[in-house]
Short mmCIF file of C-alpha atoms and ligand atoms in Angstrom, two decimals:
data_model
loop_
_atom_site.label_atom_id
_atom_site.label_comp_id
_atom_site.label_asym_id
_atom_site.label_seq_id
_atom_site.Cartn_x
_atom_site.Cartn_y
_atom_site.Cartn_z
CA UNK L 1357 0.00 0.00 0.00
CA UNK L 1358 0.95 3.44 -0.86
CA UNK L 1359 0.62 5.32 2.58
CA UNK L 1360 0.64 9.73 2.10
CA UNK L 1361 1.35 10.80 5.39
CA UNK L 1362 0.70 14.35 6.13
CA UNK L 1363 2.02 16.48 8.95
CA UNK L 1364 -0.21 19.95 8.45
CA UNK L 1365 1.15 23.66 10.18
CA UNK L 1366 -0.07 27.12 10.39
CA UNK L 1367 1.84 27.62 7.03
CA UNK L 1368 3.27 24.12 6.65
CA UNK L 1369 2.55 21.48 5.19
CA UNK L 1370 5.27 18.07 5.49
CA UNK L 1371 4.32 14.94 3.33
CA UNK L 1372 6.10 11.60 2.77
CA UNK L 1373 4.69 8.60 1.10
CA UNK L 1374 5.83 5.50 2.11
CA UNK L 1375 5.12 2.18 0.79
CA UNK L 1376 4.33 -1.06 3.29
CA UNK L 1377 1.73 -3.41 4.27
CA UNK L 1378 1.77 -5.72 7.48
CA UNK L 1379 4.50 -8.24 5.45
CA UNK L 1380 6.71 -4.97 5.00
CA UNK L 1381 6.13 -4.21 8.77
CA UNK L 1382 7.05 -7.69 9.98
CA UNK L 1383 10.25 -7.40 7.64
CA UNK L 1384 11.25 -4.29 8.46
CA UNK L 1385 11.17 -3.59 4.56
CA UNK L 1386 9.00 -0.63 4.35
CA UNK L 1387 10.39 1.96 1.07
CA UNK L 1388 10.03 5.36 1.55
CA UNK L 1389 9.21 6.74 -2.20
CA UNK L 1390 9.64 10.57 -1.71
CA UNK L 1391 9.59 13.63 0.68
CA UNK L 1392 8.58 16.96 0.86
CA UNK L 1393 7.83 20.75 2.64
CA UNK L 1394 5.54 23.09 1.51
CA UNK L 1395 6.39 26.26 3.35
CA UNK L 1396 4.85 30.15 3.60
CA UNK L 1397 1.93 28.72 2.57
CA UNK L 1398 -0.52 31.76 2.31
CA UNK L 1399 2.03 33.47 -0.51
CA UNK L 1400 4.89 32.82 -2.90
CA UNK L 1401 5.77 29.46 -1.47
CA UNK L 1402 8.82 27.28 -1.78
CA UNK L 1403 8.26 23.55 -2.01
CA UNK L 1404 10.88 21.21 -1.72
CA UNK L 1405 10.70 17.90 -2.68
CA UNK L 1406 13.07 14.59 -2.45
CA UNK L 1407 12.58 11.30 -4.76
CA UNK L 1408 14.39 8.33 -3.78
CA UNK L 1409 17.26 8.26 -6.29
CA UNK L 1410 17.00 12.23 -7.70
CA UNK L 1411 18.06 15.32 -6.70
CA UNK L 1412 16.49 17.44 -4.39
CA UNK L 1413 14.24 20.05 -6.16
CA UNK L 1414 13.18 23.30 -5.15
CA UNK L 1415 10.25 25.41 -6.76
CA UNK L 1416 8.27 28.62 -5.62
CA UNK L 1417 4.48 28.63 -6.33
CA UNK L 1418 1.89 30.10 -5.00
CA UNK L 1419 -0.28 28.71 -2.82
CA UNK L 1420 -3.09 30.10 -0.93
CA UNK L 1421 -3.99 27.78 1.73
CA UNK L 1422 -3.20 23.85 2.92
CA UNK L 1423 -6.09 22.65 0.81
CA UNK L 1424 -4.37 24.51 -2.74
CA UNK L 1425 -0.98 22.90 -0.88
CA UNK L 1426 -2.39 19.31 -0.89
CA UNK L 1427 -3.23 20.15 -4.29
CA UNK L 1428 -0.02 20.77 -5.72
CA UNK L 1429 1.77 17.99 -4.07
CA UNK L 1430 -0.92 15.59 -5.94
CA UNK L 1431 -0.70 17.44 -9.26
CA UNK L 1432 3.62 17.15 -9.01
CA UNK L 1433 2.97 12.92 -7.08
CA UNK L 1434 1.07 11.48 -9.77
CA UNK L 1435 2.70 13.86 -12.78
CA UNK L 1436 5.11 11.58 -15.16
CA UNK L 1437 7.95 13.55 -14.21
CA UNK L 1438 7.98 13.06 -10.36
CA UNK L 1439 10.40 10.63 -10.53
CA UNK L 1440 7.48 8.20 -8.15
CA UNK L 1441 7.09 5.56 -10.60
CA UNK L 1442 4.43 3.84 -8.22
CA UNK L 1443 1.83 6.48 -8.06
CA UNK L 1444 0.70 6.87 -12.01
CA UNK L 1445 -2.51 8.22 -10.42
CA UNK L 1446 -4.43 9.93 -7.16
CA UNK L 1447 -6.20 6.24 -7.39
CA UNK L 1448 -2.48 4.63 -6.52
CA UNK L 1449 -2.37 6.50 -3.13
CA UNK L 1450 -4.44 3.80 -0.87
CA UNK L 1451 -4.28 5.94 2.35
CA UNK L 1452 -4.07 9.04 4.41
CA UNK L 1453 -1.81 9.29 7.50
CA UNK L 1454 -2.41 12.68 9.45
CA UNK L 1455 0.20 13.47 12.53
CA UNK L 1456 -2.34 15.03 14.99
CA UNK L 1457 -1.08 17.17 17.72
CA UNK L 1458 -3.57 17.13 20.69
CA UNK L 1459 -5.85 14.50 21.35
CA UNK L 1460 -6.58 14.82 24.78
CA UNK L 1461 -7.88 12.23 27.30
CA UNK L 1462 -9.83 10.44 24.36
CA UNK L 1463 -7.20 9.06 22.35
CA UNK L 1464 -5.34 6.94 23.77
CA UNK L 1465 -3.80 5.60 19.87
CA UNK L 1466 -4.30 5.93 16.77
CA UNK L 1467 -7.67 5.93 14.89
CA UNK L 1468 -9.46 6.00 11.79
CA UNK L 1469 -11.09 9.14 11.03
CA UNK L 1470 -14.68 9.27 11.08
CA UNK L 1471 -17.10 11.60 11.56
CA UNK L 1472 -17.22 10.81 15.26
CA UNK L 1473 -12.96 10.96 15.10
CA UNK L 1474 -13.04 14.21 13.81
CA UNK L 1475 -15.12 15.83 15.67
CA UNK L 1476 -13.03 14.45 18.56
CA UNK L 1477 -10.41 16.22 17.28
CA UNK L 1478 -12.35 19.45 16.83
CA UNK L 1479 -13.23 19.39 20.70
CA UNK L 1480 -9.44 19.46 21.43
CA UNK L 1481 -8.78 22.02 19.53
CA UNK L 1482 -9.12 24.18 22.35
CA UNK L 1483 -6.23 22.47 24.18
CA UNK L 1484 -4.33 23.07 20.88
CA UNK L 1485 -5.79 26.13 19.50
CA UNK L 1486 -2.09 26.57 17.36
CA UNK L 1487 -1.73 22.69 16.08
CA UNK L 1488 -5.33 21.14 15.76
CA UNK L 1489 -7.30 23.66 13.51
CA UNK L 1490 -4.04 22.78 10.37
CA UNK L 1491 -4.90 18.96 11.11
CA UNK L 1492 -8.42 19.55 10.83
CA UNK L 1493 -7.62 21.33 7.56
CA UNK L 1494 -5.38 18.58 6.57
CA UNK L 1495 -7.89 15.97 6.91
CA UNK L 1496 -10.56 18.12 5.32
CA UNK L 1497 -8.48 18.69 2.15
CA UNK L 1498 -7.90 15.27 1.92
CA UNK L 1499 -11.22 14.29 1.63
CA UNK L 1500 -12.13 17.17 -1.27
CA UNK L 1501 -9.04 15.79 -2.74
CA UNK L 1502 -9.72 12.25 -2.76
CA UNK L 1503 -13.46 12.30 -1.86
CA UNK L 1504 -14.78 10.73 1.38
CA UNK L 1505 -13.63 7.07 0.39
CA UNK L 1506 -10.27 7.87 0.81
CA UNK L 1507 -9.46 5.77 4.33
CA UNK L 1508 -7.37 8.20 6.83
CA UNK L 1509 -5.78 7.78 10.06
CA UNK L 1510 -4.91 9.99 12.97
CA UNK L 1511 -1.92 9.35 14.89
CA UNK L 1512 -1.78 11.72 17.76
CA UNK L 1513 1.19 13.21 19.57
CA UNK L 1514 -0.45 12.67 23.17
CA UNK L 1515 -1.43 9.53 22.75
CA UNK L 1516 1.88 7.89 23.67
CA UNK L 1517 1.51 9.68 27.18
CA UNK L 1518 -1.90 8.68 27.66
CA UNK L 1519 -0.48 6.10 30.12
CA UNK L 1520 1.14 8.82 32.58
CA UNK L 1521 -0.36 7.96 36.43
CA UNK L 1522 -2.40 10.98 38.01
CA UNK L 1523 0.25 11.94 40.22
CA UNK L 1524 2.64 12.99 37.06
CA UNK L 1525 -0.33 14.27 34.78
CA UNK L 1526 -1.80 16.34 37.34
CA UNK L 1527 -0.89 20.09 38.01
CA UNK L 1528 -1.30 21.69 42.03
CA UNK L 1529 -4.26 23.79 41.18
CA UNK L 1530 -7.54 23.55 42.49
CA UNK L 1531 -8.88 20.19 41.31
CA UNK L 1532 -11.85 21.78 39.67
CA UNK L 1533 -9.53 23.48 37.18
CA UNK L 1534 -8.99 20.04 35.83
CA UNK L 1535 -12.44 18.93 36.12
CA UNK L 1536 -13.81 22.02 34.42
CA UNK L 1537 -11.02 23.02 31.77
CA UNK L 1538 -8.69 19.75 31.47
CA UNK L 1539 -6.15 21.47 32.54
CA UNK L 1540 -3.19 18.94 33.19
CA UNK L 1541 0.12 17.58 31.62
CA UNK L 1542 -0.28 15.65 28.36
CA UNK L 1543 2.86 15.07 26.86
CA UNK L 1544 3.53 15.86 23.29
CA UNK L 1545 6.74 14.13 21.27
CA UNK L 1546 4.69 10.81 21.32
CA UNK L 1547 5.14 9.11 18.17
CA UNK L 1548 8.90 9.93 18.19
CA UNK L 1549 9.01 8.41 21.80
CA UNK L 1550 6.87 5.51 20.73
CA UNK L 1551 9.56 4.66 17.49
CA UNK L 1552 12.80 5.29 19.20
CA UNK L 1553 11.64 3.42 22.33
CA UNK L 1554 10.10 0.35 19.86
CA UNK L 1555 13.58 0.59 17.79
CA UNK L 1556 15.78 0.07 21.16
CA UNK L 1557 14.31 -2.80 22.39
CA UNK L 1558 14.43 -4.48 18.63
CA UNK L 1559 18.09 -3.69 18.76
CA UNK L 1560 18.53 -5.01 22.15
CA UNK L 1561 15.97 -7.55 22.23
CA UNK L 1562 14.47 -6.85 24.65
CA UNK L 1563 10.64 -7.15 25.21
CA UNK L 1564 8.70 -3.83 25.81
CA UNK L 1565 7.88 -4.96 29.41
CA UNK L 1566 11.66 -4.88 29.54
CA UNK L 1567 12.03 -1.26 28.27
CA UNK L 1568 12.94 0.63 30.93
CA UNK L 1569 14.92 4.60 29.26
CA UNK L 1570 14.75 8.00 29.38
CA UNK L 1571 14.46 9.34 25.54
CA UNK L 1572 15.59 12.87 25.20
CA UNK L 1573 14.09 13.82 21.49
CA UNK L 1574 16.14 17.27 21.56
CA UNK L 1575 14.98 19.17 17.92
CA UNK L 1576 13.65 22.83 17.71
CA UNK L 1577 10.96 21.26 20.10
CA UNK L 1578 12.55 19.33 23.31
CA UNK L 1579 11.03 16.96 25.81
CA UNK L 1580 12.32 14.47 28.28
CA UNK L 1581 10.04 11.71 29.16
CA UNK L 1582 10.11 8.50 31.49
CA UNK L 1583 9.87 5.30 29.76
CA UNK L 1584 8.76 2.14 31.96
CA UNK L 1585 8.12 -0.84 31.09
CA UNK L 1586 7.92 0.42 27.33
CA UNK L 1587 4.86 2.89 28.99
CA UNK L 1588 4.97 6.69 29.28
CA UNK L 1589 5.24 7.59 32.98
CA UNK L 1590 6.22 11.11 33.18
CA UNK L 1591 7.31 13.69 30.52
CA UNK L 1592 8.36 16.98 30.49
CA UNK L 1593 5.92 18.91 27.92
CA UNK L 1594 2.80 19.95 29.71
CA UNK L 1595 -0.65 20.82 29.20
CA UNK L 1596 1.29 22.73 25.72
CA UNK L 1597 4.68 22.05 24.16
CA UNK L 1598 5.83 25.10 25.95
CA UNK L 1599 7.09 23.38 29.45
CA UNK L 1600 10.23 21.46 29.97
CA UNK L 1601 13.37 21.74 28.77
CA UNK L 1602 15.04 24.87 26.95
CA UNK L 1603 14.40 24.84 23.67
CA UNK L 1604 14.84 26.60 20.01
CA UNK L 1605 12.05 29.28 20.73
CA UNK L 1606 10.55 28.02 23.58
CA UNK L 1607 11.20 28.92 27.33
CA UNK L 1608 10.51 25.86 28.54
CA UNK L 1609 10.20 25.85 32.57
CA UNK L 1610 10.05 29.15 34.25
CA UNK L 1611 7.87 30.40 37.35
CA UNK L 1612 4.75 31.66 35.99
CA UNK L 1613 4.23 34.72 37.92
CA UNK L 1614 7.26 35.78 35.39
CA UNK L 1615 4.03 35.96 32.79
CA UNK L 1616 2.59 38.55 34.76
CA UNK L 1617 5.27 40.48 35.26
CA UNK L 1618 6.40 40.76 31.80
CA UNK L 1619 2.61 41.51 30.93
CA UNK L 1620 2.68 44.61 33.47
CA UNK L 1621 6.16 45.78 32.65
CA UNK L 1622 6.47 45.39 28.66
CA UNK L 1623 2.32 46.15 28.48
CA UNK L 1624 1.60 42.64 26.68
CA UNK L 1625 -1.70 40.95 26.69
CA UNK L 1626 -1.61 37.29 28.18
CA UNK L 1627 -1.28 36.18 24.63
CA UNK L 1628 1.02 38.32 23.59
CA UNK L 1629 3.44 36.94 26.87
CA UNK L 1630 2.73 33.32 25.42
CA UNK L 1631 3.34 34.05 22.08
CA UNK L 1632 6.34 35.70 23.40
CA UNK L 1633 7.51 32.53 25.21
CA UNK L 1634 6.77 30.50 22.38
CA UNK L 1635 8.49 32.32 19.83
CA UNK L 1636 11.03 34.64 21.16
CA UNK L 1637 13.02 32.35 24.35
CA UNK L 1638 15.16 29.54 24.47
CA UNK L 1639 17.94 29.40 22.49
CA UNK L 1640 17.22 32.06 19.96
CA UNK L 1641 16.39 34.46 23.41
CA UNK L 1642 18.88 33.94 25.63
CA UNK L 1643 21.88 33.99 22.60
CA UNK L 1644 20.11 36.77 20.90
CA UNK L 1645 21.19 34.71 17.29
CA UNK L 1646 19.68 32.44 16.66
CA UNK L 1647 17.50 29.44 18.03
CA UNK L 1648 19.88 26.91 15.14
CA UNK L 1649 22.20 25.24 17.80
CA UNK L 1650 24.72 23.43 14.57
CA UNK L 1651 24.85 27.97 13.86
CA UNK L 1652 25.63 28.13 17.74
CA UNK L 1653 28.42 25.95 18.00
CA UNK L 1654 29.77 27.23 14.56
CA UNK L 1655 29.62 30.48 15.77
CA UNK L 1656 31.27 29.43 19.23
CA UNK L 1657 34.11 27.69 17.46
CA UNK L 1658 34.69 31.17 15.60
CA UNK L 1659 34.70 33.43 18.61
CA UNK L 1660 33.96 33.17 22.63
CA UNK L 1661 30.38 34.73 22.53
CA UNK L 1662 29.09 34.97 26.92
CA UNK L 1663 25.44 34.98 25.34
CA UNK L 1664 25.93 32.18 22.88
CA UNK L 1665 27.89 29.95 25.49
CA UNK L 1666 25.25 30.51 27.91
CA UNK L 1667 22.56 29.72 26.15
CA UNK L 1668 24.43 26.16 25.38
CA UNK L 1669 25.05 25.83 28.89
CA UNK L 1670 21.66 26.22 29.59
CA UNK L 1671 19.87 24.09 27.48
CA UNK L 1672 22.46 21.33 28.57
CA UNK L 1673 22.37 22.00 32.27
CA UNK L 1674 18.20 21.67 31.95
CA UNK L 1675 18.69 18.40 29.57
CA UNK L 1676 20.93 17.06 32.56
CA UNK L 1677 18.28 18.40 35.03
CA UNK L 1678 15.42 16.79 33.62
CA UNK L 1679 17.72 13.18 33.42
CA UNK L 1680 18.07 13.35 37.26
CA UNK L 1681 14.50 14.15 38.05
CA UNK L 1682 13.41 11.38 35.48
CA UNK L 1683 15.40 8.49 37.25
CA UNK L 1684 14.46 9.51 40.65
CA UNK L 1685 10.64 9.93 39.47
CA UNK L 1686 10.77 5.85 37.62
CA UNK L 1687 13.49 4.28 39.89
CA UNK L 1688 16.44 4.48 37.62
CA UNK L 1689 16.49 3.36 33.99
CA UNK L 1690 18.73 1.13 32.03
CA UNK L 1691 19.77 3.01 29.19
CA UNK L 1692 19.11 7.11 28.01
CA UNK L 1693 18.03 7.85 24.08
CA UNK L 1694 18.83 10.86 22.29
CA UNK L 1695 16.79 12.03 19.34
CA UNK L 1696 16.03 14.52 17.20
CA UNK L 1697 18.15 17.02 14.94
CA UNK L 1698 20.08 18.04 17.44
CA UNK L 1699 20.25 14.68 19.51
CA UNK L 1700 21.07 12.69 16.68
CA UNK L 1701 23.71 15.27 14.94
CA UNK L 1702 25.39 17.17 17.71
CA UNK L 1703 28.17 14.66 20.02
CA UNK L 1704 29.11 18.15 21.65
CA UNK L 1705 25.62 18.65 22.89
CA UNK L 1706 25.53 15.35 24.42
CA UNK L 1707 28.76 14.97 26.06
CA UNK L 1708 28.21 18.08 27.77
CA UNK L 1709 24.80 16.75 29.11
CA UNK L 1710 26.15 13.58 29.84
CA UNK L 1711 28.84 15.32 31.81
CA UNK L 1712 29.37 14.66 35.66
CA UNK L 1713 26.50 11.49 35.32
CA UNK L 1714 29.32 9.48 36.47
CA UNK L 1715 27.35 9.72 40.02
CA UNK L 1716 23.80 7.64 37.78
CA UNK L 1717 26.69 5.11 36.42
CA UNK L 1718 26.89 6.80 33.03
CA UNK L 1719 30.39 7.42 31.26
CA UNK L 1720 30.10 8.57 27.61
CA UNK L 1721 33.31 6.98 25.56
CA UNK L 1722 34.21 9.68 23.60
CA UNK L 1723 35.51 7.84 20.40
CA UNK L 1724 31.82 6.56 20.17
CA UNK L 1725 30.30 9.38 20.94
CA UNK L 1726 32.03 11.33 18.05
CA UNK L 1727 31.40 8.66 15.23
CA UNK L 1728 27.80 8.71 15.97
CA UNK L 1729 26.14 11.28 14.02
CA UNK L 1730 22.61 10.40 12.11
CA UNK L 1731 22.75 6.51 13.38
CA UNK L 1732 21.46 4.12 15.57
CA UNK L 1733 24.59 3.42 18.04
CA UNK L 1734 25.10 2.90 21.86
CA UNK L 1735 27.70 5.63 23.07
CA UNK L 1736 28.37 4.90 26.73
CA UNK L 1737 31.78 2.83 27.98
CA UNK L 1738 30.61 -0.65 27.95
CA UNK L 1739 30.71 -0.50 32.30
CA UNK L 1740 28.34 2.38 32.14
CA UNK L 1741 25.64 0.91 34.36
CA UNK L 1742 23.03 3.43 32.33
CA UNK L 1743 23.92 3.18 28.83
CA UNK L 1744 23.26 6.00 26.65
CA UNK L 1745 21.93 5.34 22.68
CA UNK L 1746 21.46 7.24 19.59
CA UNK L 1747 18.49 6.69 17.79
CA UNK L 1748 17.08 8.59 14.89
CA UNK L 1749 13.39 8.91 15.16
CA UNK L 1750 11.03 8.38 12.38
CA UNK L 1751 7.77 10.12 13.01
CA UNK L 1752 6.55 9.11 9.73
CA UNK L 1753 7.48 5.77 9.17
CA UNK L 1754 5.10 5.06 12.55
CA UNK L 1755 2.52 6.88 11.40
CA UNK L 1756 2.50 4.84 8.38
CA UNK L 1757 2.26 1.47 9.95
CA UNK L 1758 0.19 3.00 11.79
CA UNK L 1759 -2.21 3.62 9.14
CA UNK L 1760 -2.23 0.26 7.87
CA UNK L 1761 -2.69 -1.33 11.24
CA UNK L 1762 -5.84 0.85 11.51
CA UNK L 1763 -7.48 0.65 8.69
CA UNK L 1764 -6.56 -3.50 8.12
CA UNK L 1765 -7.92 -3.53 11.91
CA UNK L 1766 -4.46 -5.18 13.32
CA UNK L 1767 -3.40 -4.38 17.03
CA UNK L 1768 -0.32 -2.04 17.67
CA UNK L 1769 2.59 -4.08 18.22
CA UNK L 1770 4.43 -0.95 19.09
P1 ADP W 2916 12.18 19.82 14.34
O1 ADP W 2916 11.97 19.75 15.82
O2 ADP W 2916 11.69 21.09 13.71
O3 ADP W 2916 11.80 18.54 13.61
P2 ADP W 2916 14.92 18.91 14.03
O4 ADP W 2916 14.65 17.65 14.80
O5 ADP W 2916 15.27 18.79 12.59
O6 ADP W 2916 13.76 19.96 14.18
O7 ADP W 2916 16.10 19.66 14.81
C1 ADP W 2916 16.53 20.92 14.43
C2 ADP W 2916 17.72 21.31 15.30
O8 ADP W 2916 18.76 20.34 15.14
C3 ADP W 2916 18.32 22.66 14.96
O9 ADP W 2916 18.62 23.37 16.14
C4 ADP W 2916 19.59 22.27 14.23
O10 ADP W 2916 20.59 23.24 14.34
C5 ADP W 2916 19.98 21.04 15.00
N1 ADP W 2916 21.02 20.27 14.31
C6 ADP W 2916 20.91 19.60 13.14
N2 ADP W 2916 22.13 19.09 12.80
C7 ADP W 2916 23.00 19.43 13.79
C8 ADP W 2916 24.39 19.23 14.03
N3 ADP W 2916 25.16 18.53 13.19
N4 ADP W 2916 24.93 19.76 15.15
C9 ADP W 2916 24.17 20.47 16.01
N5 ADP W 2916 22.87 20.71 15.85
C10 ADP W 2916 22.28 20.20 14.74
#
């Protein structure tokens, strides 16, 4: 089956289509047939797009909204010159795969989209009023696209964390708060946790009762989260993306009678101080550069910059941070994941948060460390009592298998 998995922003719009069935998912054998980015949707935008064997092009169009984006991307998939010999037609593509950001209590995995699904996904859209309302547009274009026929899945960010006990998920507020509102911690990262945390135990062999890590998944967006027994128990995004670690744009953890004070003193509304600390802290705020940590380090190598080298410290001190908490919070863990552009790329980054966890029984080995860039490896001395692993995540190859599991009715093996 030819699987188009869609991953729709506020001007945005990520596709891959990938082709597998449940023999290519018990073989490992799945063939990914072509990426690609629509961005600045809304004006001139620039599309990029990857085939397996050509070059990567790059074309400016314009496109209006995600539905006119959808559009294009079909028109260029099933043109002769795509360079996707397998999709000759729309009628080749055999399903839709949506990554869904918030799905609240509901979902706790993946579903097909029905009328019911959907407007499931509507009600959480004011938990997510940034990320749900492009899914929902997603999902819609797809089915003007292909008609209602076309089968669709929704694989939600959340859902992975939908296992976190009461004492984790729950925020010291008034009780009512959650009772009226929902207010509480639900974890976001979830499919990437789900695939790196499923890859580790194939490597190891290990069953997932046996799956006992913390996975750092350390991109633009960073989160830390508690894996036990190959179940979410604790994670470090909250009720939004916004808590947690330090991240590209994002403040992550700060005491929030800070938002009040910056209201009163800069004269911002509450959304303005949200947007602020969505879009304007972490990295990019505290270096005053840029929120690009590979431009960081570049730039550090170049010349000793106080703001820059702070704002690695930082982020790497809070990554460390978050690792202690973690294994006091699940009882200790065998092995810690890193993921992620910058986890996966960066063997700076992750010696220095790695640094001084001698104390937990983890010693990175440097040669290791520094041949590991874009691969699955372990990169701890082999006497570190808590390993530490490299795994790049795959967001989309899950949400693939996902969609054939749903819509062929098969259980979730990961
Ligand atoms: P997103 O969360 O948007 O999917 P990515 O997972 O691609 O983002 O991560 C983007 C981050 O990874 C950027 O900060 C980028 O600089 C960083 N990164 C990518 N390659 C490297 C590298 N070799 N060294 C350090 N950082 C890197």
């Amino acid at each position: 089956m030819n699987i188009l998995v869609l991953n729709a922003g506020s001007s945005s719009l990520k596709f891959q289509v990938i082709a597998t069935d449940l023999d290519r998912i018990r073989q490992d054998a799945d063939e990914r047939l072509c990426r690609g980015y629509v961005e600045r949707i809304g004006g001139e935008a620039i599309v990029t797009i990857q085939t397996r064997n050509g070059p990567r092009q790059k074309v400016t169009a314009p496109v209006r909204n995600i539905s006119a984006a959808l559009d294009y991307v079909l028109r260029w998939l099933a043109s002769e010159q795509s360079g996707v010999p397998e999709i000759r037609s729309l009628s080749d593509v055999h399903a839709v795969g949506h990554r869904v950001v918030h799905g609240g209590e509901v979902f706790r995995e993946s579903a097909v989209i029905t009328d019911d699904v959907l407007k499931g996904i509507e009600d959480c859209i004011d938990l997510a009023p940034l990320h749900n309302p492009n899914n929902v547009k997603g999902i819609l274009a797809v089915r003007q696209a292909f008609g209602p026929g076309m089968p669709q899945v929704a694989v939600f960010d959340t859902a992975f964390h939908t296992s976190l006990p009461a004492h984790a998920y729950l925020y010291a507020v008034p009780y009512h708060l959650y009772a009226r509102h929902r207010i509480r911690r639900y974890g976001f990262h979830g499919t990437s946790n789900r695939y790196v945390a499923y890859r580790y135990r194939t490597i190891r062999q290990l069953t997932k009762e046996q799956t006992n890590v913390i996975t750092l998944h350390l991109g633009n967006g960073c989160s830390a989260t508690a894996v036990r027994n190959g179940q979410s128990v604790d994670t470090s995004m909250g009720m939004t993306p916004l808590e947690g670690l330090v991240m590209g744009t994002r403040s992550g953890d700060l005491d929030p009678a800070i938002l009040s004070l910056i209201a009163t003193k800069e004269g911002l509304s509450p959304t303005e101080v949200e947007s602020l600390l969505n879009t304007q802290c972490g990295l990019l705020g505290i270096s005053g550069v840029t929120n690009d940590m590979r431009v960081l380090l570049q730039e550090l190598k170049q010349h000793d910059d106080r703001r820059i080298r702070l704002a690695i410290e930082i982020f790497c001190y809070r990554a460390r941070k978050y690792i202690g908490a973690l294994l006091a919070g699940m009882g200790g863990a065998d092995s810690v994941i890193f993921t992620g552009g910058i986890g996966e790329n960066s063997p700076e980054i992750r010696a220095r948060i790695c640094e001084s966890l001698g104390w937990a029984g983890l010693t990175i080995d440097a040669d290791k460390n520094a041949q590991t860039m874009g691969k699955e490896a372990c990169i701890s001395t082999a006497d570190s009592k808590l390993q530490a692993w490299v795994i790049p995540t795959d967001e989309e190859l899950l949400i693939a298998r996902d969609t054939v599991r749903c819509i062929l009715g098969e259980p979730h093996p990961t």
